[in-house]
Coordinates of C-alpha atoms in Angstrom, one line a residue:
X26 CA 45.5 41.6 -45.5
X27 CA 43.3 39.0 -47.5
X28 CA 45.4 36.0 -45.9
X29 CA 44.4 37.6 -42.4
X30 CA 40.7 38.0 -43.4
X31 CA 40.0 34.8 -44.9
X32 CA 41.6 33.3 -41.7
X33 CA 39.0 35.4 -40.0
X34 CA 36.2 34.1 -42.3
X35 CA 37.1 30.7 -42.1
X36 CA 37.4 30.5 -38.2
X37 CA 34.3 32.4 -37.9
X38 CA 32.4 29.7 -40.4
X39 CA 34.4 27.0 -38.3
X40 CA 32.8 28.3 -35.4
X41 CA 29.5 28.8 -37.1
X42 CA 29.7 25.0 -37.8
X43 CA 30.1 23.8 -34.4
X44 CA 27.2 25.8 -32.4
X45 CA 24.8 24.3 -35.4
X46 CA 26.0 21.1 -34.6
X47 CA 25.5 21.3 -31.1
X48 CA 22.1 23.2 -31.8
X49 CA 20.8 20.7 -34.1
X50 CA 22.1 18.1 -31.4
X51 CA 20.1 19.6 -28.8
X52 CA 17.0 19.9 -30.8
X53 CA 17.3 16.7 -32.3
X54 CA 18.0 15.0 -28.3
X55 CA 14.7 17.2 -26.7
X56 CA 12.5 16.1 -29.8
X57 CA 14.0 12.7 -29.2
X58 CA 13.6 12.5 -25.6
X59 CA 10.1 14.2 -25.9
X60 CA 8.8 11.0 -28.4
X61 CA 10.3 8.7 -25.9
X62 CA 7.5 9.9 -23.0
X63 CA 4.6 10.5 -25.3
X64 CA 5.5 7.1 -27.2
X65 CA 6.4 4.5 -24.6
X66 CA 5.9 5.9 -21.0
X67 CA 2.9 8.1 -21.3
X68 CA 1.1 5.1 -22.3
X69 CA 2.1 3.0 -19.6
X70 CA 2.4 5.6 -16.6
X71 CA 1.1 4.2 -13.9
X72 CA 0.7 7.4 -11.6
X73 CA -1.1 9.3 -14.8
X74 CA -3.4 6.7 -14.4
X75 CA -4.0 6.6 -11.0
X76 CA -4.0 10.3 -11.1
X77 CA -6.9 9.4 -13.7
X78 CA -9.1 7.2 -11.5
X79 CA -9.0 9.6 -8.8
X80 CA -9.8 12.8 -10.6
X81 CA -12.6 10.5 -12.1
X82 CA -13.9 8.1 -9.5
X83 CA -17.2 8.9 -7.5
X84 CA -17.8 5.6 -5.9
X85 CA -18.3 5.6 -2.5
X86 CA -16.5 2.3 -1.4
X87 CA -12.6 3.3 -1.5
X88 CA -9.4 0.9 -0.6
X89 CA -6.6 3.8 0.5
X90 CA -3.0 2.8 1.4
X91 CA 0.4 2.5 -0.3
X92 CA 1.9 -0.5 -2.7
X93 CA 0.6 -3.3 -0.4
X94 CA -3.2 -1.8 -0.9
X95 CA -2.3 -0.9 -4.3
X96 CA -0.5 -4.5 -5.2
X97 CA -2.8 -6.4 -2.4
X98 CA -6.4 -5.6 -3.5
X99 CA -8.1 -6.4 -6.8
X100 CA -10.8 -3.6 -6.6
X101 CA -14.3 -5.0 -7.7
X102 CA -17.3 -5.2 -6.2
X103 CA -18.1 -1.6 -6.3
X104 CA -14.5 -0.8 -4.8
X105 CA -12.2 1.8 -6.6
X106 CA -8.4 1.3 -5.2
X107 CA -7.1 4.4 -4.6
X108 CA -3.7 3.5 -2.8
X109 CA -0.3 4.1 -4.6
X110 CA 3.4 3.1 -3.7
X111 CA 5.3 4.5 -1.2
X112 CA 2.8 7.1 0.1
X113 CA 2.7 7.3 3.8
X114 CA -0.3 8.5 6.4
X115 CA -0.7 11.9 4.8
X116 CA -1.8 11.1 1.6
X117 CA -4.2 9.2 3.1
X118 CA -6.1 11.2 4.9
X119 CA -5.8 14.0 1.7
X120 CA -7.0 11.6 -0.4
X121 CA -10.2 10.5 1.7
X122 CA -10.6 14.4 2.9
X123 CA -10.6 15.5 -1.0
X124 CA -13.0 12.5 -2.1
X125 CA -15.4 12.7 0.3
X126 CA -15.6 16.2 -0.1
X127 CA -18.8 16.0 -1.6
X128 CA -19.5 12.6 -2.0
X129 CA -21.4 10.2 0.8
X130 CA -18.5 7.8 1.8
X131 CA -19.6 4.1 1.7
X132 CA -17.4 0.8 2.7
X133 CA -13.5 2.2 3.0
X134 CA -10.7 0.2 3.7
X135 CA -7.8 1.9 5.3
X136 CA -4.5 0.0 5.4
X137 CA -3.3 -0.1 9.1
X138 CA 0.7 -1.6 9.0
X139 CA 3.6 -0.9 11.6
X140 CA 6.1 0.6 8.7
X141 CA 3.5 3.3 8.0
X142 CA 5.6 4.9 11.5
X143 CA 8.9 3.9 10.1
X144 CA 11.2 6.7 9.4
X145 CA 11.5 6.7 5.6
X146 CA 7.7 7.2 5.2
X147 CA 7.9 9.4 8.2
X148 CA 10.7 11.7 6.9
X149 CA 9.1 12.1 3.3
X150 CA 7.7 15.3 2.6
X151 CA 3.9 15.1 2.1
X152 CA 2.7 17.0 -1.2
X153 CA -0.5 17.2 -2.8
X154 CA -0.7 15.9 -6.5
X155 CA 0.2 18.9 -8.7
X156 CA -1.9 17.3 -11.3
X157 CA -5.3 18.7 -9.1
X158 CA -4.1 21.9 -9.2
X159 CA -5.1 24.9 -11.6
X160 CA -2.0 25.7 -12.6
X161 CA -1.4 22.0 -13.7
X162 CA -4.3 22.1 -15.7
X163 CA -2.8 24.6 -18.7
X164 CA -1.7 22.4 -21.8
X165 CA 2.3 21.3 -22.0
X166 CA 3.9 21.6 -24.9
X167 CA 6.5 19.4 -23.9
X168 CA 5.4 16.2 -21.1
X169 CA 9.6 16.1 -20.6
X170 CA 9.7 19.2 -18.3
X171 CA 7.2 18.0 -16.3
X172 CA 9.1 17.4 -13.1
X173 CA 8.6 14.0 -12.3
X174 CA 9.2 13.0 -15.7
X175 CA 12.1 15.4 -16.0
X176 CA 14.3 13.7 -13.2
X177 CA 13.5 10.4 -14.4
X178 CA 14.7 11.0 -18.1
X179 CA 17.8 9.7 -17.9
X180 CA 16.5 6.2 -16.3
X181 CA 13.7 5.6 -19.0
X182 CA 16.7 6.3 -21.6
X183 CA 18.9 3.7 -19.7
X184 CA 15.8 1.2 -19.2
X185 CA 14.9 2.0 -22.9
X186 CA 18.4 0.8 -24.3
X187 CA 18.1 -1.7 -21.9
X188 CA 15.1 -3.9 -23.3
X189 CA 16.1 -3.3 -26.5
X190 CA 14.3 -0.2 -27.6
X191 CA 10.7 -0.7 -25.7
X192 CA 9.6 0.3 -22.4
X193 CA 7.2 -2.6 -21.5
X194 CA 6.1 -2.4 -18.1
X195 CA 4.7 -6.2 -16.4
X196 CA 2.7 -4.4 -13.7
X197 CA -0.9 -4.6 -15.1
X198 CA -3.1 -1.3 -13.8
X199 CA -6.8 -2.9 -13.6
X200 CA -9.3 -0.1 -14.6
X201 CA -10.6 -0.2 -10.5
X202 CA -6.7 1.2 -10.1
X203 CA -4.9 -2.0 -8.1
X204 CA -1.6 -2.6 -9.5
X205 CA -1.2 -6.3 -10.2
X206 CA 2.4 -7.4 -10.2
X207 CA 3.9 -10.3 -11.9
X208 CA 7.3 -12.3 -9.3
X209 CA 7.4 -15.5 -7.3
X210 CA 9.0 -14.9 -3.9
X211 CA 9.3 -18.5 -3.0
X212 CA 10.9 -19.4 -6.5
X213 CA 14.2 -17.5 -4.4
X214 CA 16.0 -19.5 -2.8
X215 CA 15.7 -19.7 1.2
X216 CA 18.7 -17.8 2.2
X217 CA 17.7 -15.2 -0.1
X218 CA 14.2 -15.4 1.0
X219 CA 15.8 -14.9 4.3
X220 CA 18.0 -11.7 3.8
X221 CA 15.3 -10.0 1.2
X222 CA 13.1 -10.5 4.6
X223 CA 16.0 -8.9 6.8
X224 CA 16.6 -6.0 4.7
X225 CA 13.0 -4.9 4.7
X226 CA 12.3 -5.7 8.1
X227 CA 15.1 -3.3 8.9
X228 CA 14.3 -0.5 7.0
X229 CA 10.7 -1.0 8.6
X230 CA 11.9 -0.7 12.1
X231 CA 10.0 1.5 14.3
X232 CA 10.4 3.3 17.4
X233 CA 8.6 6.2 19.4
X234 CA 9.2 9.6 18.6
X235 CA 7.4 12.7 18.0
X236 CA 7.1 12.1 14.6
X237 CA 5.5 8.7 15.6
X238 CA 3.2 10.4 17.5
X239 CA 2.0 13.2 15.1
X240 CA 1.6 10.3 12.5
X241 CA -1.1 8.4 15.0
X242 CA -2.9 11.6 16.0
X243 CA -3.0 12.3 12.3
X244 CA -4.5 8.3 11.1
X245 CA -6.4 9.0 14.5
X246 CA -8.1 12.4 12.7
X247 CA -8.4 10.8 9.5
X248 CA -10.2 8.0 10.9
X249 CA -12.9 9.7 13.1
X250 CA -13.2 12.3 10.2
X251 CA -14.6 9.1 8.2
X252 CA -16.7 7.8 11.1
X253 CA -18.4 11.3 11.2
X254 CA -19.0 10.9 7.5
X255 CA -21.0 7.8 7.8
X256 CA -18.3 5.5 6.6
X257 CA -18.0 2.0 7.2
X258 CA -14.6 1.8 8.0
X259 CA -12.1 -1.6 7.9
X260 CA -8.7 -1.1 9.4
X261 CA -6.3 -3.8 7.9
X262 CA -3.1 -4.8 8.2
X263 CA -1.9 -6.6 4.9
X264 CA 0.0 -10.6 4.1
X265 CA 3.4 -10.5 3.9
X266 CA 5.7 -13.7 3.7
X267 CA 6.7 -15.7 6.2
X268 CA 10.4 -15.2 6.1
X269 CA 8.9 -11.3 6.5
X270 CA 6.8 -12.2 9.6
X271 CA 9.8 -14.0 10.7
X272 CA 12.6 -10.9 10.2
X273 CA 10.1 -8.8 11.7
X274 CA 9.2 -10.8 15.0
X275 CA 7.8 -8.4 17.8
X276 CA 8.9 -5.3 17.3
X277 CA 6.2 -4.0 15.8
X278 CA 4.1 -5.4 17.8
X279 CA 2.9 -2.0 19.5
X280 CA 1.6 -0.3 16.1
X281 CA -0.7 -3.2 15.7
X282 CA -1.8 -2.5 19.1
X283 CA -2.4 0.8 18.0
X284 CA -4.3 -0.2 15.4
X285 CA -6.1 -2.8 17.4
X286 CA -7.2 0.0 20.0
X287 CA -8.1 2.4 17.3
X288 CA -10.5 0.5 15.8
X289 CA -12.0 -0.8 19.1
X290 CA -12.1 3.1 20.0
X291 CA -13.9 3.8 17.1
X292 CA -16.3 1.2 16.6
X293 CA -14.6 -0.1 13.5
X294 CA -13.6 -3.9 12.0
X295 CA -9.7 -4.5 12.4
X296 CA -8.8 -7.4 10.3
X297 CA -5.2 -8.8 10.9
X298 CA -4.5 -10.3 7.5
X299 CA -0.4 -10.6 8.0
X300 CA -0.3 -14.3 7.9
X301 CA -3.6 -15.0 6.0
X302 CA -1.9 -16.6 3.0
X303 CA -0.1 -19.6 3.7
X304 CA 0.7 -20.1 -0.1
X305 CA 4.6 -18.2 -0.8
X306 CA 4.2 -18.5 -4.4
X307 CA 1.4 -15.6 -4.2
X308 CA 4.3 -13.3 -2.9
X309 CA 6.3 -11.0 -5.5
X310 CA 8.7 -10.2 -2.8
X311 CA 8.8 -10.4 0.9
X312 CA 5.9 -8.2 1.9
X313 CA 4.0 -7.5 -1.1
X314 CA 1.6 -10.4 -3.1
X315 CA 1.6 -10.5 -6.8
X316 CA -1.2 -10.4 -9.0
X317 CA -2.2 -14.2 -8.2
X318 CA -2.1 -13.7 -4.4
X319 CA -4.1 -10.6 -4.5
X320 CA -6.8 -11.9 -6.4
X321 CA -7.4 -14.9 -4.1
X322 CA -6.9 -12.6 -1.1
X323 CA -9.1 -10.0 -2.1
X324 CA -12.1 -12.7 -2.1
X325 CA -12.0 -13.1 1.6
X326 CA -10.7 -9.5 2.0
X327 CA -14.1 -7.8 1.5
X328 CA -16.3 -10.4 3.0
X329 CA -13.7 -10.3 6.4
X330 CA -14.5 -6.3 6.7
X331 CA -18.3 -6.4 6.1
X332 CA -19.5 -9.4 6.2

């Protein structure tokens, strides 16, 4: 009888043992996980930031558009940047709507390229930043759950290991909100100029649909909603490389028509900028300028809209 009790005893402390150790694992891994967003990407989080300027900005003269805005234009002169990457047509026009709510719009720039109509921007479910709602605004205990963070946890452990225990990120967020990228497209090698080009120039590959058309009637909206408003608008399509120009030859030739006869339509500046800079080495990649290029482009950038 005591034999088959202290069996029971000792399994059951056995037992005991190994749910602690997998509890104090757990705790240890969520306290660890939670230091690694607070410590090394809160700091550095680009969207927070951006998030930041726009919740904070009241200047009237506003660049929107994705990363080509956001990596393309160095801010200044009264601008505030207010493009991010990989947002399409939609935010856009939320963005402008819920700025100029209030607040008299000034000079805006609104990006105006073809891929805006391709159909991975077209297909992307638009959402409003979850950061301006009310519900956002209660304190969290823990930045990990936060869903954007949450799905990315695995890759800033990976990228953490990685770089040998810091997250440093080489994209410099100016306090106007461009995103200034370090990269040297023509330090690549021509053929791999060439096929970098090709890929992007096929994922950017448009076509008329319905979805093409509900994007245009909704940059069409966004735009006359500005014009109403008083705003000084400048459509403008952004430099990209020549092995991009290249790739990309005609086919998107009709969305820069449709930019062309917007603007016309509405009384507006169009400025073609796609082959403005001659100069590869201000190219991170094939259709976005690094930090060099977008400083010496944005010098002509404002003068070319309004003078």
């Amino acid at each position: 009888m005591r034999s088959s009790t202290s069996s029971s005893d000792m399994a059951n402390k056995a037992l005991l043992r190994i749910v602690s150790f997998f509890a104090a694992t757990l705790v240890i891994a969520i306290l660890a996980s939670e230091a690694l967003v607070r410590l090394q990407v809160l700091p550095q989080d680009n969207y927070a930031n951006h998030v930041s300027i726009l919740m904070a900005t009241d200047r009237p003269d506003v660049a929107f558009g994705d990363s080509r805005t956001a990596r393309g234009f160095v801010a200044g002169d009264g601008f505030v940047n207010l493009a991010f990457p990989s947002e399409g047509i939609s935010h856009m026009a939320w963005k402008a709507e819920t700025h100029f709510t209030e607040l008299q719009p000034g000079r805006v720039i609104l990006q105006a390229d073809p891929h805006f109509f391709a159909p991975y921007r077209l297909n992307r479910r638009f959402e409003p930043y979850p950061e301006l709602s009310a519900e956002f605004a209660s304190p969290k205990a823990f930045h990990m759950t936060e869903p954007r963070h949450r799905v990315r946890l695995p890759g800033y452990w990976v990228r953490f290991i990685e770089t040998g225990f810091n997250l440093n990120s080489k994209i410099m967020q100016t306090g106007d909100g461009a995103l200034l990228s370090p990269g040297d497209f023509a330090a690549l090698d021509p053929r791999a100029q060439m096929l970098q080009a090709r890929k992007r120039a096929i994922i950017h590959q448009t076509g008329a649909s319905a979805l093409v058309e509900r994007a245009q009637a909704e940059y069409v909206q966004m735009l006359d909603a500005l014009v109403a408003k008083g705003a000084e608008v400048c459509l403008v399509s952004y430099p990209v490389s020549q092995a991009y120009m290249a790739a990309v030859g005609s086919s998107s030739q009709d969305q820069i028509q449709f930019f062309e006869n917007e603007a016309q339509r509405a009384g507006v500046r169009y400025v073609d900028a796609r082959s403005i800079v001659p100069n590869q080495h201000h190219f991170r990649d094939s259709d976005h300028l690094n930090a060099a290029g977008a400083k010496v482009f944005s010098k002509t950038l404002v003068s070319s809209c309004f003078g």
